[in-house]
């Protein structure tokens, strides 16, 4: 006969390893921004380029963190420069109030230098950063063809934005295809 007071404990799943490198934080932030671009709530026409600017600045920041903490590659420097220049161009055209009003809202916190160390998984971050670049390309195509936006905003998206998003995607694909350089 079985003793009812003796209950078997269920086997607990093994605890997930704690990521001390900061990779999970960076990926969560990238994915939150990518989702914010892809699933943007409806709003006025200026909301889309403001979110693109936020995505560009995020990409530039993550590239800078990768340069400082993980791998100082020329590709990251080029992507950082292009994305930062594009976000500055959008800032000039849109203005501070518009950018602040239509930022991408998420639970993920921006990641700084203190949260990432040299052990971060560069390939995983590059894979998610490439997805952000692709989401930026799609959002920028929408901005360049939106007749409700001013010609200046469409021109900025076409000249600065698409170039920066292309460079970001190419950079990440290069790093994924040849991680040793």
PDB file of C-alpha atoms in Angstrom:
ATOM      1  CA  UNK A   1       0.000   0.000   0.000  1.00  0.00           C
ATOM      2  CA  UNK A   2       1.206   3.410  -0.830  1.00  0.00           C
ATOM      3  CA  UNK A   3       1.811   6.034   1.813  1.00  0.00           C
ATOM      4  CA  UNK A   4      -0.331   9.062   0.997  1.00  0.00           C
ATOM      5  CA  UNK A   5       1.783  11.394   3.098  1.00  0.00           C
ATOM      6  CA  UNK A   6       4.800  10.702   0.988  1.00  0.00           C
ATOM      7  CA  UNK A   7       4.421  12.581  -2.170  1.00  0.00           C
ATOM      8  CA  UNK A   8       6.919  12.486  -4.857  1.00  0.00           C
ATOM      9  CA  UNK A   9       8.428  15.713  -5.895  1.00  0.00           C
ATOM     10  CA  UNK A  10       8.215  16.442  -9.519  1.00  0.00           C
ATOM     11  CA  UNK A  11      11.472  16.761 -11.274  1.00  0.00           C
ATOM     12  CA  UNK A  12      12.225  20.417 -11.778  1.00  0.00           C
ATOM     13  CA  UNK A  13      13.587  21.436 -15.128  1.00  0.00           C
ATOM     14  CA  UNK A  14      17.230  22.382 -15.009  1.00  0.00           C
ATOM     15  CA  UNK A  15      17.770  26.048 -14.380  1.00  0.00           C
ATOM     16  CA  UNK A  16      18.671  28.027 -17.437  1.00  0.00           C
ATOM     17  CA  UNK A  17      22.250  29.128 -17.396  1.00  0.00           C
ATOM     18  CA  UNK A  18      22.670  32.737 -16.417  1.00  0.00           C
ATOM     19  CA  UNK A  19      24.093  34.843 -19.207  1.00  0.00           C
ATOM     20  CA  UNK A  20      26.836  37.003 -17.763  1.00  0.00           C
ATOM     21  CA  UNK A  21      28.054  38.169 -21.153  1.00  0.00           C
ATOM     22  CA  UNK A  22      25.107  40.465 -21.870  1.00  0.00           C
ATOM     23  CA  UNK A  23      24.084  38.651 -25.054  1.00  0.00           C
ATOM     24  CA  UNK A  24      20.516  38.047 -23.854  1.00  0.00           C
ATOM     25  CA  UNK A  25      20.063  41.701 -22.907  1.00  0.00           C
ATOM     26  CA  UNK A  26      21.288  42.905 -26.290  1.00  0.00           C
ATOM     27  CA  UNK A  27      19.143  40.423 -28.208  1.00  0.00           C
ATOM     28  CA  UNK A  28      16.063  41.297 -26.147  1.00  0.00           C
ATOM     29  CA  UNK A  29      16.613  44.989 -26.898  1.00  0.00           C
ATOM     30  CA  UNK A  30      17.144  44.383 -30.628  1.00  0.00           C
ATOM     31  CA  UNK A  31      14.052  42.175 -30.830  1.00  0.00           C
ATOM     32  CA  UNK A  32      11.942  44.754 -28.989  1.00  0.00           C
ATOM     33  CA  UNK A  33      12.936  47.473 -31.448  1.00  0.00           C
ATOM     34  CA  UNK A  34      12.425  45.148 -34.435  1.00  0.00           C
ATOM     35  CA  UNK A  35       8.962  44.255 -33.149  1.00  0.00           C
ATOM     36  CA  UNK A  36       8.213  47.934 -32.579  1.00  0.00           C
ATOM     37  CA  UNK A  37       9.018  48.632 -36.220  1.00  0.00           C
ATOM     38  CA  UNK A  38       7.065  45.670 -37.573  1.00  0.00           C
ATOM     39  CA  UNK A  39       3.989  45.940 -35.329  1.00  0.00           C
ATOM     40  CA  UNK A  40       3.733  49.693 -35.057  1.00  0.00           C
ATOM     41  CA  UNK A  41       0.367  50.966 -33.877  1.00  0.00           C
ATOM     42  CA  UNK A  42      -1.511  53.218 -36.279  1.00  0.00           C
ATOM     43  CA  UNK A  43      -0.699  56.864 -36.010  1.00  0.00           C
ATOM     44  CA  UNK A  44      -0.021  59.977 -38.006  1.00  0.00           C
ATOM     45  CA  UNK A  45       2.368  59.784 -40.970  1.00  0.00           C
ATOM     46  CA  UNK A  46       5.274  61.214 -38.912  1.00  0.00           C
ATOM     47  CA  UNK A  47       5.184  58.210 -36.568  1.00  0.00           C
ATOM     48  CA  UNK A  48       6.809  55.831 -39.071  1.00  0.00           C
ATOM     49  CA  UNK A  49       9.954  57.912 -39.730  1.00  0.00           C
ATOM     50  CA  UNK A  50      10.271  58.619 -36.001  1.00  0.00           C
ATOM     51  CA  UNK A  51      10.299  54.890 -35.288  1.00  0.00           C
ATOM     52  CA  UNK A  52      12.816  54.388 -38.085  1.00  0.00           C
ATOM     53  CA  UNK A  53      15.038  57.004 -36.452  1.00  0.00           C
ATOM     54  CA  UNK A  54      14.748  55.153 -33.149  1.00  0.00           C
ATOM     55  CA  UNK A  55      15.699  51.895 -34.878  1.00  0.00           C
ATOM     56  CA  UNK A  56      18.681  53.516 -36.607  1.00  0.00           C
ATOM     57  CA  UNK A  57      19.930  54.955 -33.341  1.00  0.00           C
ATOM     58  CA  UNK A  58      19.523  51.552 -31.673  1.00  0.00           C
ATOM     59  CA  UNK A  59      21.553  49.880 -34.437  1.00  0.00           C
ATOM     60  CA  UNK A  60      24.274  52.533 -34.140  1.00  0.00           C
ATOM     61  CA  UNK A  61      24.408  52.109 -30.365  1.00  0.00           C
ATOM     62  CA  UNK A  62      24.656  48.328 -30.542  1.00  0.00           C
ATOM     63  CA  UNK A  63      27.374  48.549 -33.189  1.00  0.00           C
ATOM     64  CA  UNK A  64      29.295  50.923 -30.900  1.00  0.00           C
ATOM     65  CA  UNK A  65      28.937  48.519 -27.966  1.00  0.00           C
ATOM     66  CA  UNK A  66      30.165  45.645 -30.156  1.00  0.00           C
ATOM     67  CA  UNK A  67      33.168  47.722 -31.250  1.00  0.00           C
ATOM     68  CA  UNK A  68      34.097  48.589 -27.668  1.00  0.00           C
ATOM     69  CA  UNK A  69      33.406  45.293 -25.935  1.00  0.00           C
ATOM     70  CA  UNK A  70      33.295  42.393 -28.368  1.00  0.00           C
ATOM     71  CA  UNK A  71      35.131  42.889 -31.648  1.00  0.00           C
ATOM     72  CA  UNK A  72      36.614  46.023 -33.177  1.00  0.00           C
ATOM     73  CA  UNK A  73      35.800  45.333 -36.818  1.00  0.00           C
ATOM     74  CA  UNK A  74      35.824  47.778 -39.692  1.00  0.00           C
ATOM     75  CA  UNK A  75      32.378  46.508 -40.703  1.00  0.00           C
ATOM     76  CA  UNK A  76      30.895  47.546 -37.353  1.00  0.00           C
ATOM     77  CA  UNK A  77      32.520  50.955 -37.632  1.00  0.00           C
ATOM     78  CA  UNK A  78      31.000  51.527 -41.082  1.00  0.00           C
ATOM     79  CA  UNK A  79      27.554  50.366 -39.911  1.00  0.00           C
ATOM     80  CA  UNK A  80      27.815  52.554 -36.820  1.00  0.00           C
ATOM     81  CA  UNK A  81      28.754  55.632 -38.859  1.00  0.00           C
ATOM     82  CA  UNK A  82      26.000  55.112 -41.451  1.00  0.00           C
ATOM     83  CA  UNK A  83      23.262  54.398 -38.903  1.00  0.00           C
ATOM     84  CA  UNK A  84      24.289  57.297 -36.691  1.00  0.00           C
ATOM     85  CA  UNK A  85      24.410  59.680 -39.662  1.00  0.00           C
ATOM     86  CA  UNK A  86      20.972  58.520 -40.826  1.00  0.00           C
ATOM     87  CA  UNK A  87      19.458  58.945 -37.372  1.00  0.00           C
ATOM     88  CA  UNK A  88      20.913  62.462 -37.132  1.00  0.00           C
ATOM     89  CA  UNK A  89      19.422  63.319 -40.540  1.00  0.00           C
ATOM     90  CA  UNK A  90      16.022  62.108 -39.359  1.00  0.00           C
ATOM     91  CA  UNK A  91      16.413  64.101 -36.143  1.00  0.00           C
ATOM     92  CA  UNK A  92      17.041  67.265 -38.147  1.00  0.00           C
ATOM     93  CA  UNK A  93      14.045  66.718 -40.413  1.00  0.00           C
ATOM     94  CA  UNK A  94      11.527  65.504 -37.829  1.00  0.00           C
ATOM     95  CA  UNK A  95      12.367  67.566 -34.767  1.00  0.00           C
ATOM     96  CA  UNK A  96      12.728  66.605 -31.142  1.00  0.00           C
ATOM     97  CA  UNK A  97       9.035  66.705 -30.198  1.00  0.00           C
ATOM     98  CA  UNK A  98       8.002  64.332 -32.982  1.00  0.00           C
ATOM     99  CA  UNK A  99      10.785  61.903 -32.114  1.00  0.00           C
ATOM    100  CA  UNK A 100       9.918  61.922 -28.443  1.00  0.00           C
ATOM    101  CA  UNK A 101       6.198  61.495 -29.097  1.00  0.00           C
ATOM    102  CA  UNK A 102       6.498  58.481 -31.416  1.00  0.00           C
ATOM    103  CA  UNK A 103       9.370  56.511 -29.911  1.00  0.00           C
ATOM    104  CA  UNK A 104       9.224  52.734 -29.960  1.00  0.00           C
ATOM    105  CA  UNK A 105       7.747  51.647 -26.644  1.00  0.00           C
ATOM    106  CA  UNK A 106       8.997  48.394 -25.133  1.00  0.00           C
ATOM    107  CA  UNK A 107       9.800  46.693 -21.864  1.00  0.00           C
ATOM    108  CA  UNK A 108      13.382  46.000 -22.916  1.00  0.00           C
ATOM    109  CA  UNK A 109      15.945  48.422 -21.618  1.00  0.00           C
ATOM    110  CA  UNK A 110      18.702  49.896 -23.760  1.00  0.00           C
ATOM    111  CA  UNK A 111      22.021  48.182 -23.158  1.00  0.00           C
ATOM    112  CA  UNK A 112      25.182  50.047 -22.294  1.00  0.00           C
ATOM    113  CA  UNK A 113      28.841  49.187 -22.102  1.00  0.00           C
ATOM    114  CA  UNK A 114      28.562  47.987 -18.513  1.00  0.00           C
ATOM    115  CA  UNK A 115      26.159  45.166 -19.368  1.00  0.00           C
ATOM    116  CA  UNK A 116      28.190  43.599 -22.195  1.00  0.00           C
ATOM    117  CA  UNK A 117      31.590  41.943 -21.990  1.00  0.00           C
ATOM    118  CA  UNK A 118      33.990  40.317 -24.438  1.00  0.00           C
ATOM    119  CA  UNK A 119      32.317  36.903 -24.036  1.00  0.00           C
ATOM    120  CA  UNK A 120      29.111  38.051 -25.742  1.00  0.00           C
ATOM    121  CA  UNK A 121      27.911  35.847 -28.591  1.00  0.00           C
ATOM    122  CA  UNK A 122      28.796  38.013 -31.565  1.00  0.00           C
ATOM    123  CA  UNK A 123      27.130  35.780 -34.154  1.00  0.00           C
ATOM    124  CA  UNK A 124      23.807  35.689 -32.312  1.00  0.00           C
ATOM    125  CA  UNK A 125      23.851  39.460 -31.918  1.00  0.00           C
ATOM    126  CA  UNK A 126      24.769  39.910 -35.595  1.00  0.00           C
ATOM    127  CA  UNK A 127      21.908  37.619 -36.628  1.00  0.00           C
ATOM    128  CA  UNK A 128      19.364  39.684 -34.680  1.00  0.00           C
ATOM    129  CA  UNK A 129      20.938  42.945 -35.817  1.00  0.00           C
ATOM    130  CA  UNK A 130      20.503  41.795 -39.438  1.00  0.00           C
ATOM    131  CA  UNK A 131      16.805  41.230 -38.728  1.00  0.00           C
ATOM    132  CA  UNK A 132      16.593  44.766 -37.360  1.00  0.00           C
ATOM    133  CA  UNK A 133      18.250  45.998 -40.553  1.00  0.00           C
ATOM    134  CA  UNK A 134      15.689  44.150 -42.656  1.00  0.00           C
ATOM    135  CA  UNK A 135      12.827  45.594 -40.608  1.00  0.00           C
ATOM    136  CA  UNK A 136      14.362  49.035 -41.121  1.00  0.00           C
ATOM    137  CA  UNK A 137      14.517  48.437 -44.880  1.00  0.00           C
ATOM    138  CA  UNK A 138      10.822  47.551 -44.998  1.00  0.00           C
ATOM    139  CA  UNK A 139       9.836  50.517 -42.822  1.00  0.00           C
ATOM    140  CA  UNK A 140      11.979  52.844 -44.936  1.00  0.00           C
ATOM    141  CA  UNK A 141      10.363  51.617 -48.150  1.00  0.00           C
ATOM    142  CA  UNK A 142       7.028  52.558 -46.630  1.00  0.00           C
ATOM    143  CA  UNK A 143       8.344  56.003 -45.648  1.00  0.00           C
ATOM    144  CA  UNK A 144       9.834  56.701 -49.084  1.00  0.00           C
ATOM    145  CA  UNK A 145       6.522  55.984 -50.801  1.00  0.00           C
ATOM    146  CA  UNK A 146       4.139  57.686 -48.349  1.00  0.00           C
ATOM    147  CA  UNK A 147       2.631  60.731 -50.096  1.00  0.00           C
ATOM    148  CA  UNK A 148       1.381  62.074 -46.750  1.00  0.00           C
ATOM    149  CA  UNK A 149       4.980  62.784 -45.680  1.00  0.00           C
ATOM    150  CA  UNK A 150       6.950  65.796 -46.799  1.00  0.00           C
ATOM    151  CA  UNK A 151       9.381  65.480 -49.681  1.00  0.00           C
ATOM    152  CA  UNK A 152      12.244  66.235 -47.281  1.00  0.00           C
ATOM    153  CA  UNK A 153      11.386  63.265 -45.047  1.00  0.00           C
ATOM    154  CA  UNK A 154      10.980  60.929 -48.033  1.00  0.00           C
ATOM    155  CA  UNK A 155      14.302  62.123 -49.447  1.00  0.00           C
ATOM    156  CA  UNK A 156      16.073  61.559 -46.124  1.00  0.00           C
ATOM    157  CA  UNK A 157      14.625  58.049 -45.941  1.00  0.00           C
ATOM    158  CA  UNK A 158      15.683  57.324 -49.506  1.00  0.00           C
ATOM    159  CA  UNK A 159      19.195  58.769 -49.386  1.00  0.00           C
ATOM    160  CA  UNK A 160      20.391  58.258 -45.813  1.00  0.00           C
ATOM    161  CA  UNK A 161      18.059  55.683 -44.339  1.00  0.00           C
ATOM    162  CA  UNK A 162      18.025  52.998 -46.998  1.00  0.00           C
ATOM    163  CA  UNK A 163      21.791  53.210 -47.428  1.00  0.00           C
ATOM    164  CA  UNK A 164      22.350  52.798 -43.688  1.00  0.00           C
ATOM    165  CA  UNK A 165      19.924  49.870 -43.454  1.00  0.00           C
ATOM    166  CA  UNK A 166      21.606  48.185 -46.432  1.00  0.00           C
ATOM    167  CA  UNK A 167      25.045  48.636 -44.865  1.00  0.00           C
ATOM    168  CA  UNK A 168      23.754  47.230 -41.572  1.00  0.00           C
ATOM    169  CA  UNK A 169      22.319  44.104 -43.221  1.00  0.00           C
ATOM    170  CA  UNK A 170      25.436  43.547 -45.355  1.00  0.00           C
ATOM    171  CA  UNK A 171      27.697  44.001 -42.326  1.00  0.00           C
ATOM    172  CA  UNK A 172      25.814  41.433 -40.303  1.00  0.00           C
ATOM    173  CA  UNK A 173      25.680  38.966 -43.181  1.00  0.00           C
ATOM    174  CA  UNK A 174      29.431  39.352 -43.727  1.00  0.00           C
ATOM    175  CA  UNK A 175      30.143  38.692 -40.057  1.00  0.00           C
ATOM    176  CA  UNK A 176      27.865  35.656 -40.021  1.00  0.00           C
ATOM    177  CA  UNK A 177      29.460  34.199 -43.142  1.00  0.00           C
ATOM    178  CA  UNK A 178      33.034  34.817 -41.965  1.00  0.00           C
ATOM    179  CA  UNK A 179      33.158  35.140 -38.170  1.00  0.00           C
ATOM    180  CA  UNK A 180      36.941  34.763 -37.924  1.00  0.00           C
ATOM    181  CA  UNK A 181      38.052  38.032 -39.496  1.00  0.00           C
TER     182      UNK A 181
END
